[in-house]
Amino acid sequence: MATAIGPAERRGDQRRLRRPRWPHPAEGWAVLGLHALVLLAAAWAVQRADWADGLGLLPVIALAGGMTGCVLAKTTAADLAAHVGAFWCGVVLVVLQTALTYDALGPTPPDRLSALAARAETWVRDTARGDQGNDLALFVVLMGVTMWLVAYMSAWTLYRRQWLLASTLLPGFVVLVNVGYQPGVGTAPLVLYLLAACALAAGHFAYRRRVEWRGFDIPSPAGLPWRFLGVGVNVGLVVVVAAWTLPIGARNQAVDAAWDRVERPLAAAAERWQELLPMPEGQGREVAATYAEFGASFEMGGPLDLGDAPVLYLQAASSAYLSAQHYDRYDGFGWESDVDRTFEARGADGATYSSQMRFAAGQAVGLSGEIVRTTEPTTGSITVLRPTGARLFTVGTHEKADRPTSVQLSWQQLDGARFGIADGDLPPDLRRLASLVDGKSFGPPDAAGVRVARDGTQAELISRELDQLGGRFLRVGFEFEGDRVVGLVVDGQVPVYDDVEAVF
């Protein structure tokens, strides 16, 4: 018996045939979701480490990088073209997000973009000269681009190459580094990563099996992926529980030796990173460290895990104590350094500055006369076998090094402070100006009340020195007796070179 199909029914069938179908990943939405959780765990670990202000958008960057890697992996784009396009897409996204959220760069987004470009140009120029850069905004940009590349490569290796191990190890390495080096991160990101990675491995394994069976026309149960996911979650829970219940002393020498082999290239890479763009210390993060880590603070009686392997060699005329970090405040439980609090980081132009000072190779710190009189100079050669970042060990009171350094020291706030021209307590930064005006004859004040040296050449040198000090937020006025300068009146902040906290 034949059944006739009317025009209305045919139109309905055509509408159903034309209805768009949402793209469905071959691996399944569960695999995509679990991979996103793995990337979020890595971004969360970096965010909780609080290396610097402005890293709150790392989870968004990680998800965007993972999505970009997944989409490009599903296309027929060539590897090189996809990687280059993804890299510049990530750079643009991170720079724009930094410009939109980092208020210290300027009042408007265009101003912030211009400031970022200027800072990048300065960093490239300083790096080419062998000097160290120290810019918080560029550090944030570099962290964002790194997180983008980790997420993108993790997605690319998973969805284009089907390399599950490489895909999970990339974000896992980020989690372990941040959890291991920053105790304040906690274990939550690691727990999330382990659970998501185990479930992801199970889900991806089920997908690979279904692909193989489909090639042999073997049907697979409809609920197979969810069964594998359940097994993966249970395995992850077992791993997490075992990690928390096993005694710490169960580690053996083989594990420690393996970790030492991994730690050495990691420390060398961290030192190179610090040379190119040192991480600003004290910016938006609190560090609770042990003696061995030489952080900005430590608690007495805290955990110590010191090995017997040599750390460095010192060649000097006599034995000497080595300094890595100086502390000046004890709260009854531990020591910390608060020299960074003596520095006003926000300048008159609204920009944020570092409390560290740069010194060229061989350039001496301006130690006071008291230090010079009561100590003897000592020269030593230090060979670091196991470097910990860019920190330098010094012999006694630091004076100079044979390489460019950034010196963390305390600062003195001056508010109308008066110094005599020949005052022994005159800060080193003002001594050149004092020598320029000492004994020089000045003319009468002009309409604005300003007096200049009668010698035109000398007046130009004094003006340049005042401008240079003004660029460092030091405002200097003169006290006169007749036509001679007898004192300086100073507002601003000057470094205390005798109080060096650490050298990088």
Tab-separated table of C-alpha atoms in Angstrom, residues 52-500:
chain	number	residue	atom	x	y	z
A	52	ALA	CA	53.544	39.819	40.374
A	53	ASP	CA	50.427	41.954	40.202
A	54	GLY	CA	48.384	41.738	37.002
A	55	LEU	CA	48.275	37.932	36.538
A	56	GLY	CA	44.541	37.616	37.221
A	57	LEU	CA	43.744	37.047	33.537
A	58	LEU	CA	45.956	33.974	33.149
A	59	PRO	CA	42.990	31.527	33.262
A	60	VAL	CA	41.326	33.408	30.390
A	61	ILE	CA	44.600	33.390	28.439
A	62	ALA	CA	45.043	29.666	29.068
A	63	LEU	CA	41.520	28.840	27.849
A	64	ALA	CA	41.924	31.063	24.789
A	65	GLY	CA	45.265	29.450	23.943
A	66	GLY	CA	43.813	25.971	24.343
A	67	MET	CA	40.804	26.824	22.181
A	68	THR	CA	43.072	28.283	19.481
A	69	GLY	CA	45.229	25.151	19.500
A	70	CYS	CA	42.183	22.894	19.263
A	71	VAL	CA	40.627	24.829	16.349
A	72	LEU	CA	43.881	25.017	14.370
A	73	ALA	CA	44.588	21.345	15.029
A	74	LYS	CA	41.243	20.424	13.446
A	75	THR	CA	42.043	22.406	10.266
A	76	THR	CA	44.355	21.514	7.385
A	77	ALA	CA	46.719	24.403	8.188
A	78	ALA	CA	50.430	23.644	7.902
A	79	ASP	CA	52.275	23.271	11.195
A	80	LEU	CA	54.598	26.259	10.733
A	81	ALA	CA	51.834	28.582	9.564
A	82	ALA	CA	49.605	27.550	12.474
A	83	HIS	CA	52.367	28.022	15.046
A	84	VAL	CA	53.425	31.450	13.760
A	85	GLY	CA	49.838	32.669	13.542
A	86	ALA	CA	48.995	31.345	17.011
A	87	PHE	CA	52.107	32.938	18.525
A	88	TRP	CA	51.352	36.433	17.220
A	89	CYS	CA	47.681	36.041	18.071
A	90	GLY	CA	48.701	35.287	21.667
A	91	VAL	CA	51.133	38.213	21.814
A	92	VAL	CA	48.469	40.634	20.602
A	93	LEU	CA	45.880	39.278	23.044
A	94	VAL	CA	48.231	39.428	26.043
A	95	VAL	CA	49.469	42.935	25.198
A	96	LEU	CA	45.910	44.220	24.764
A	97	GLN	CA	44.769	42.652	28.027
A	98	THR	CA	47.766	44.106	29.859
A	99	ALA	CA	47.076	47.544	28.395
A	100	LEU	CA	43.396	47.344	29.407
A	101	THR	CA	44.007	46.202	32.985
A	102	TYR	CA	47.408	47.597	34.051
A	103	ASP	CA	46.552	51.096	35.284
A	104	ALA	CA	50.138	51.959	36.239
A	105	LEU	CA	51.076	52.251	32.565
A	106	GLY	CA	48.919	55.293	31.896
A	107	PRO	CA	45.443	56.806	32.096
A	108	THR	CA	44.058	55.414	28.797
A	109	PRO	CA	44.593	52.166	26.822
A	110	PRO	CA	46.432	53.971	23.963
A	111	ASP	CA	48.779	55.568	26.491
A	112	ARG	CA	49.401	52.162	28.060
A	113	LEU	CA	50.181	50.594	24.685
A	114	SER	CA	52.677	53.375	23.983
A	115	ALA	CA	54.234	52.891	27.420
A	116	LEU	CA	54.546	49.134	26.847
A	117	ALA	CA	56.219	49.727	23.470
A	118	ALA	CA	58.658	52.209	25.020
A	119	ARG	CA	59.494	49.831	27.870
A	120	ALA	CA	60.027	46.946	25.445
A	121	GLU	CA	62.380	49.107	23.384
A	122	THR	CA	64.324	50.067	26.516
A	123	TRP	CA	64.533	46.422	27.597
A	124	VAL	CA	65.877	45.334	24.194
A	125	ARG	CA	68.467	48.121	24.263
A	126	ASP	CA	69.558	47.328	27.837
A	127	THR	CA	69.754	43.607	27.116
A	128	ALA	CA	71.890	44.236	24.025
A	129	ARG	CA	74.317	46.207	26.229
A	130	GLY	CA	74.451	43.387	28.766
A	131	ASP	CA	72.436	45.239	31.406
A	132	GLN	CA	69.514	43.720	33.311
A	133	GLY	CA	65.976	44.889	32.759
A	134	ASN	CA	63.555	45.094	35.648
A	135	ASP	CA	60.060	45.959	34.482
A	136	LEU	CA	56.947	44.574	36.135
A	137	ALA	CA	54.662	45.215	33.141
A	138	LEU	CA	56.976	43.374	30.738
A	139	PHE	CA	57.245	40.534	33.251
A	140	VAL	CA	53.435	40.241	33.247
A	141	VAL	CA	53.368	40.235	29.429
A	142	LEU	CA	56.051	37.545	29.303
A	143	MET	CA	54.175	35.389	31.811
A	144	GLY	CA	50.976	35.762	29.789
A	145	VAL	CA	52.657	34.822	26.507
A	146	THR	CA	54.294	31.829	28.199
A	147	MET	CA	50.948	30.610	29.518
A	148	TRP	CA	49.393	31.102	26.054
A	149	LEU	CA	52.147	29.011	24.413
A	150	VAL	CA	51.856	26.258	27.035
A	151	ALA	CA	48.093	26.030	26.503
A	152	TYR	CA	48.353	26.209	22.714
A	153	MET	CA	51.060	23.550	22.421
A	154	SER	CA	49.226	21.314	24.873
A	155	ALA	CA	46.075	21.490	22.731
A	156	TRP	CA	47.994	21.112	19.466
A	157	THR	CA	49.846	17.993	20.586
A	158	LEU	CA	46.620	16.461	21.896
A	159	TYR	CA	44.237	17.160	19.006
A	160	ARG	CA	46.628	17.158	16.030
A	161	ARG	CA	49.322	14.672	17.072
A	162	GLN	CA	47.377	12.609	19.622
A	163	TRP	CA	50.355	12.865	22.022
A	164	LEU	CA	48.649	12.535	25.362
A	165	LEU	CA	51.857	12.462	27.448
A	166	ALA	CA	53.294	15.669	25.968
A	167	SER	CA	49.931	17.389	26.226
A	168	THR	CA	49.579	16.702	29.942
A	169	LEU	CA	53.245	17.130	30.897
A	170	LEU	CA	53.417	20.730	29.645
A	171	PRO	CA	50.802	22.152	32.054
A	172	GLY	CA	51.859	19.616	34.707
A	173	PHE	CA	55.390	21.005	34.661
A	174	VAL	CA	53.980	24.500	35.238
A	175	VAL	CA	51.955	23.258	38.211
A	176	LEU	CA	54.892	21.416	39.813
A	177	VAL	CA	57.328	24.324	39.411
A	178	ASN	CA	54.948	26.796	41.041
A	179	VAL	CA	53.894	24.428	43.830
A	180	GLY	CA	57.520	23.481	44.514
A	181	TYR	CA	59.025	26.963	44.492
A	182	GLN	CA	56.175	28.897	46.103
A	183	PRO	CA	54.818	27.273	49.287
A	184	GLY	CA	51.917	29.714	49.348
A	185	VAL	CA	50.383	28.127	46.254
A	186	GLY	CA	48.963	25.257	48.276
A	187	THR	CA	47.977	21.868	46.943
A	188	ALA	CA	44.592	22.688	45.394
A	189	PRO	CA	45.965	23.301	41.842
A	190	LEU	CA	47.948	20.053	42.027
A	191	VAL	CA	44.895	18.078	43.158
A	192	LEU	CA	42.795	19.554	40.335
A	193	TYR	CA	45.521	18.772	37.820
A	194	LEU	CA	45.949	15.146	38.951
A	195	LEU	CA	42.221	14.416	38.887
A	196	ALA	CA	41.661	16.087	35.516
A	197	ALA	CA	44.808	14.581	33.943
A	198	CYS	CA	43.922	11.029	35.023
A	199	ALA	CA	40.362	11.384	33.740
A	200	LEU	CA	41.654	12.969	30.512
A	201	ALA	CA	44.037	10.052	29.956
A	202	ALA	CA	41.171	7.581	30.404
A	203	GLY	CA	38.850	9.522	28.097
A	204	HIS	CA	41.501	9.862	25.405
A	205	PHE	CA	42.341	6.165	25.670
A	206	ALA	CA	38.674	5.312	25.103
A	207	TYR	CA	38.610	7.593	22.036
A	208	ARG	CA	41.687	5.895	20.547
A	209	ARG	CA	40.171	2.459	21.096
A	210	ARG	CA	36.919	3.482	19.379
A	211	VAL	CA	38.891	4.794	16.387
A	212	GLU	CA	40.797	1.527	16.094
A	213	TRP	CA	37.631	-0.569	16.419
A	214	ARG	CA	35.835	1.554	13.858
A	215	GLY	CA	38.645	0.790	11.400
A	216	PHE	CA	37.891	-2.923	11.805
A	217	ASP	CA	34.094	-2.404	11.786
A	218	ILE	CA	33.887	-3.485	15.411
A	219	PRO	CA	30.996	-1.818	17.266
A	220	SER	CA	31.696	-0.224	20.645
A	221	PRO	CA	29.284	0.089	23.582
A	222	ALA	CA	27.495	3.421	23.742
A	223	GLY	CA	28.543	4.056	27.349
A	224	LEU	CA	32.193	3.073	26.898
A	225	PRO	CA	33.671	6.619	27.188
A	226	TRP	CA	31.874	7.265	30.468
A	227	ARG	CA	33.055	3.968	31.906
A	228	PHE	CA	36.655	4.885	31.098
A	229	LEU	CA	36.152	8.347	32.596
A	230	GLY	CA	34.871	6.772	35.812
A	231	VAL	CA	37.967	4.583	36.005
A	232	GLY	CA	40.206	7.601	35.357
A	233	VAL	CA	38.608	9.650	38.133
A	234	ASN	CA	38.955	6.764	40.592
A	235	VAL	CA	42.626	6.305	39.665
A	236	GLY	CA	43.173	10.039	40.185
A	237	LEU	CA	41.564	9.852	43.613
A	238	VAL	CA	43.795	6.911	44.548
A	239	VAL	CA	46.896	8.842	43.431
A	240	VAL	CA	45.897	11.925	45.440
A	241	VAL	CA	45.071	9.930	48.579
A	242	ALA	CA	48.300	7.940	48.302
A	243	ALA	CA	50.352	11.110	47.955
A	244	TRP	CA	48.840	12.482	51.159
A	245	THR	CA	49.101	9.295	53.205
A	246	LEU	CA	52.571	8.004	52.302
A	247	PRO	CA	55.282	9.103	54.772
A	248	ILE	CA	57.677	11.743	53.515
A	249	GLY	CA	60.606	9.581	54.542
A	250	ALA	CA	59.624	7.036	51.890
A	251	ARG	CA	61.666	8.976	49.355
A	252	ASN	CA	64.843	7.132	48.489
A	253	GLN	CA	68.208	8.220	47.218
A	254	ALA	CA	67.330	7.332	43.644
A	255	VAL	CA	64.403	9.759	43.662
A	256	ASP	CA	66.565	12.507	45.159
A	257	ALA	CA	69.290	11.929	42.571
A	258	ALA	CA	66.737	12.051	39.755
A	259	TRP	CA	65.338	15.318	41.101
A	260	ASP	CA	68.848	16.790	41.279
A	261	ARG	CA	69.388	15.985	37.598
A	262	VAL	CA	66.117	17.706	36.724
A	263	GLU	CA	66.708	20.669	39.028
A	264	ARG	CA	70.101	21.690	37.625
A	265	PRO	CA	68.975	22.558	34.064
A	266	LEU	CA	65.860	24.156	35.546
A	267	ALA	CA	67.995	26.372	37.788
A	268	ALA	CA	70.228	27.285	34.833
A	269	ALA	CA	67.180	28.250	32.772
A	270	ALA	CA	65.829	30.303	35.670
A	271	GLU	CA	69.165	32.108	35.959
A	272	ARG	CA	69.086	32.987	32.257
A	273	TRP	CA	65.507	34.213	32.639
A	274	GLN	CA	66.595	36.419	35.528
A	275	GLU	CA	69.436	37.847	33.450
A	276	LEU	CA	67.069	38.850	30.644
A	277	LEU	CA	64.163	40.111	32.743
A	278	PRO	CA	64.561	39.805	36.534
A	279	MET	CA	61.383	39.109	38.433
A	280	PRO	CA	60.637	42.155	40.619
A	281	GLU	CA	60.998	41.076	44.210
A	282	GLY	CA	58.464	42.300	46.704
A	283	GLN	CA	55.960	43.212	43.985
A	284	GLY	CA	52.585	41.770	44.822
A	285	ARG	CA	53.797	38.620	46.541
A	286	GLU	CA	54.820	37.414	49.951
A	287	VAL	CA	57.538	34.787	50.265
A	288	ALA	CA	57.893	32.487	53.245
A	289	ALA	CA	61.163	30.679	52.685
A	290	THR	CA	63.686	28.570	54.531
A	291	TYR	CA	67.327	29.429	55.144
A	292	ALA	CA	68.380	27.521	52.031
A	293	GLU	CA	66.063	29.472	49.734
A	294	PHE	CA	67.195	32.950	50.832
A	295	GLY	CA	63.733	34.460	50.397
A	296	ALA	CA	62.519	37.796	51.701
A	297	SER	CA	61.519	36.107	54.983
A	298	PHE	CA	61.791	32.836	56.900
A	299	GLU	CA	60.510	31.355	60.133
A	300	MET	CA	62.840	30.032	62.816
A	301	GLY	CA	62.611	26.278	63.067
A	302	GLY	CA	61.114	25.938	59.604
A	303	PRO	CA	61.739	22.851	57.457
A	304	LEU	CA	65.237	22.426	56.030
A	305	ASP	CA	66.296	19.946	53.361
A	306	LEU	CA	70.029	20.560	52.928
A	307	GLY	CA	72.160	18.099	50.987
A	308	ASP	CA	75.855	17.355	51.220
A	309	ALA	CA	76.691	18.279	47.615
A	310	PRO	CA	78.945	21.357	47.159
A	311	VAL	CA	77.040	24.507	46.265
A	312	LEU	CA	79.881	26.883	45.368
A	313	TYR	CA	83.622	27.412	45.608
A	314	LEU	CA	85.298	30.519	47.034
A	315	GLN	CA	88.851	31.471	46.117
A	316	ALA	CA	90.176	34.269	48.339
A	317	ALA	CA	93.283	35.295	50.260
A	318	SER	CA	91.610	34.286	53.524
A	319	SER	CA	88.461	32.573	54.712
A	320	ALA	CA	85.392	34.787	54.745
A	321	TYR	CA	81.679	34.662	55.443
A	322	LEU	CA	79.473	34.728	52.369
A	323	SER	CA	76.294	36.802	52.255
A	324	ALA	CA	73.248	35.962	50.173
A	325	GLN	CA	70.444	37.848	51.949
A	326	HIS	CA	70.378	40.374	54.791
A	327	TYR	CA	67.434	40.612	57.202
A	328	ASP	CA	66.657	43.502	59.513
A	329	ARG	CA	63.378	42.709	61.285
A	330	TYR	CA	62.561	39.966	63.817
A	331	ASP	CA	58.954	39.448	64.932
A	332	GLY	CA	59.530	36.710	67.532
A	333	PHE	CA	58.924	33.889	65.051
A	334	GLY	CA	61.245	34.617	62.168
A	335	TRP	CA	63.242	37.154	60.216
A	336	GLU	CA	62.249	39.291	57.279
A	337	SER	CA	63.587	42.195	55.272
A	338	ASP	CA	61.539	45.385	55.036
A	339	VAL	CA	63.997	47.572	53.118
A	340	ASP	CA	61.590	47.584	50.184
A	341	ARG	CA	59.083	49.432	52.382
A	342	THR	CA	61.531	52.318	52.725
A	343	PHE	CA	61.157	53.038	48.999
A	344	GLU	CA	58.340	55.066	47.426
A	345	ALA	CA	57.710	53.034	44.288
A	346	ARG	CA	55.177	55.406	42.706
A	347	GLY	CA	56.909	58.369	41.081
A	348	ALA	CA	55.626	61.864	40.471
A	349	ASP	CA	54.836	60.870	36.867
A	350	GLY	CA	52.511	58.088	38.056
A	351	ALA	CA	54.830	55.283	36.920
A	352	THR	CA	56.004	52.484	39.204
A	353	TYR	CA	59.739	52.114	39.804
A	354	SER	CA	61.925	49.401	41.316
A	355	SER	CA	63.838	49.843	44.549
A	356	GLN	CA	66.824	48.044	43.030
A	357	MET	CA	69.719	50.028	41.556
A	358	ARG	CA	71.734	48.950	38.535
A	359	PHE	CA	75.533	48.922	38.546
A	360	ALA	CA	77.822	48.281	35.606
A	361	ALA	CA	80.569	45.683	35.787
A	362	GLY	CA	83.299	47.016	38.048
A	363	GLN	CA	81.232	50.009	39.226
A	364	ALA	CA	81.603	50.435	42.985
A	365	VAL	CA	78.790	51.061	45.448
A	366	GLY	CA	79.288	54.403	47.224
A	367	LEU	CA	80.078	53.131	50.698
A	368	SER	CA	80.270	55.644	53.521
A	369	GLY	CA	83.538	56.824	55.020
A	370	GLU	CA	82.825	54.924	58.236
A	371	ILE	CA	82.587	51.601	56.389
A	372	VAL	CA	85.732	52.340	54.411
A	373	ARG	CA	87.689	53.258	57.557
A	374	THR	CA	86.553	50.304	59.688
A	375	THR	CA	86.853	47.511	57.085
A	376	GLU	CA	89.492	46.189	54.730
A	377	PRO	CA	88.856	45.434	51.039
A	378	THR	CA	88.732	41.744	50.144
A	379	THR	CA	88.620	40.260	46.662
A	380	GLY	CA	87.249	36.801	46.047
A	381	SER	CA	86.272	34.621	43.110
A	382	ILE	CA	83.053	32.652	43.577
A	383	THR	CA	82.158	29.709	41.335
A	384	VAL	CA	78.488	28.726	41.746
A	385	LEU	CA	77.888	25.024	41.134
A	386	ARG	CA	74.148	24.999	41.860
A	387	PRO	CA	72.729	28.417	41.007
A	388	THR	CA	69.491	29.620	42.590
A	389	GLY	CA	68.171	32.251	40.215
A	390	ALA	CA	70.203	35.402	39.621
A	391	ARG	CA	71.251	35.936	43.238
A	392	LEU	CA	74.961	36.609	43.801
A	393	PHE	CA	76.898	35.619	46.903
A	394	THR	CA	79.048	38.428	48.251
A	395	VAL	CA	82.001	38.560	50.616
A	396	GLY	CA	81.126	40.729	53.616
A	397	THR	CA	79.837	44.193	52.714
A	398	HIS	CA	79.231	44.299	48.967
A	399	GLU	CA	81.189	46.909	47.008
A	400	LYS	CA	81.406	45.784	43.362
A	401	ALA	CA	81.307	42.773	41.052
A	402	ASP	CA	82.856	41.870	37.704
A	403	ARG	CA	79.460	41.755	35.975
A	404	PRO	CA	76.381	44.001	35.730
A	405	THR	CA	74.296	43.773	38.896
A	406	SER	CA	71.009	44.940	40.368
A	407	VAL	CA	71.440	45.773	44.054
A	408	GLN	CA	68.540	45.724	46.501
A	409	LEU	CA	69.199	48.262	49.258
A	410	SER	CA	67.286	50.448	51.676
A	411	TRP	CA	66.324	54.071	51.035
A	412	GLN	CA	66.223	57.211	53.154
A	413	GLN	CA	63.296	59.602	52.804
A	414	LEU	CA	64.295	63.267	52.927
A	415	ASP	CA	61.854	66.096	53.590
A	416	GLY	CA	63.614	69.426	53.600
A	417	ALA	CA	66.817	67.847	54.952
A	418	ARG	CA	69.757	70.255	55.198
A	419	PHE	CA	73.362	69.266	54.522
A	420	GLY	CA	76.496	71.353	54.582
A	421	ILE	CA	78.714	71.381	51.508
A	422	ALA	CA	81.534	69.698	53.430
A	423	ASP	CA	79.208	67.600	55.625
A	424	GLY	CA	80.594	64.120	56.253
A	425	ASP	CA	77.039	62.715	56.243
A	426	LEU	CA	76.286	64.081	52.776
A	427	PRO	CA	74.643	61.264	50.735
A	428	PRO	CA	76.904	59.987	47.930
A	429	ASP	CA	74.337	60.941	45.272
A	430	LEU	CA	74.725	64.627	46.241
A	431	ARG	CA	78.511	64.765	46.404
A	432	ARG	CA	79.033	65.644	42.741
A	433	LEU	CA	76.590	68.539	43.015
A	434	ALA	CA	78.312	69.702	46.202
A	435	SER	CA	81.691	69.669	44.434
A	436	LEU	CA	80.267	71.647	41.500
A	437	VAL	CA	78.874	74.471	43.663
A	438	ASP	CA	81.616	74.513	46.303
A	439	GLY	CA	83.506	77.827	46.182
A	440	LYS	CA	81.658	79.092	43.088
A	441	SER	CA	80.295	82.612	42.874
A	442	PHE	CA	76.565	82.983	42.180
A	443	GLY	CA	74.769	85.985	40.813
A	444	PRO	CA	71.765	87.720	42.379
A	445	PRO	CA	68.340	86.038	42.171
A	446	ASP	CA	66.285	86.633	39.037
A	447	ALA	CA	62.554	87.415	38.901
A	448	ALA	CA	61.759	83.794	39.831
A	449	GLY	CA	64.188	83.869	42.770
A	450	VAL	CA	66.683	81.546	41.053
A	451	ARG	CA	70.417	82.169	41.355
A	452	VAL	CA	72.903	80.739	38.863
A	453	ALA	CA	76.703	80.565	38.829
A	454	ARG	CA	78.438	83.500	37.237
A	455	ASP	CA	80.654	81.162	35.200
A	456	GLY	CA	78.495	80.077	32.232
A	457	THR	CA	80.207	76.700	31.806
A	458	GLN	CA	79.876	75.944	35.510
A	459	ALA	CA	76.235	77.052	35.481
A	460	GLU	CA	75.525	74.576	32.660
A	461	LEU	CA	77.166	71.703	34.585
A	462	ILE	CA	75.178	72.536	37.732
A	463	SER	CA	71.935	72.730	35.733
A	464	ARG	CA	72.553	69.305	34.168
A	465	GLU	CA	73.292	67.758	37.554
A	466	LEU	CA	70.102	69.239	39.025
A	467	ASP	CA	68.099	67.870	36.084
A	468	GLN	CA	69.634	64.427	36.557
A	469	LEU	CA	68.787	64.423	40.257
A	470	GLY	CA	65.283	65.632	39.422
A	471	GLY	CA	64.848	62.656	37.104
A	472	ARG	CA	65.432	60.504	40.178
A	473	PHE	CA	62.863	62.537	42.150
A	474	LEU	CA	65.457	64.448	44.168
A	475	ARG	CA	64.682	68.156	44.458
A	476	VAL	CA	67.688	70.170	45.658
A	477	GLY	CA	67.816	73.792	46.718
A	478	PHE	CA	70.745	75.944	47.864
A	479	GLU	CA	71.482	77.875	51.051
A	480	PHE	CA	73.649	80.965	50.520
A	481	GLU	CA	75.952	83.147	52.503
A	482	GLY	CA	76.575	86.115	50.278
A	483	ASP	CA	77.259	84.785	46.781
A	484	ARG	CA	78.482	81.365	47.966
A	485	VAL	CA	76.545	78.115	48.494
A	486	VAL	CA	77.034	76.790	52.022
A	487	GLY	CA	74.329	74.091	52.187
A	488	LEU	CA	71.876	71.913	50.280
A	489	VAL	CA	68.154	71.544	51.035
A	490	VAL	CA	66.923	68.174	49.765
A	491	ASP	CA	63.488	66.575	49.230
A	492	GLY	CA	63.031	63.030	47.944
A	493	GLN	CA	64.698	59.691	48.578
A	494	VAL	CA	68.312	58.570	48.425
A	495	PRO	CA	69.766	55.042	48.585
A	496	VAL	CA	71.626	53.889	51.682
A	497	TYR	CA	74.575	52.099	50.071
A	498	ASP	CA	75.818	50.704	53.382
A	499	ASP	CA	72.565	48.726	53.800
A	500	VAL	CA	72.627	46.185	50.950
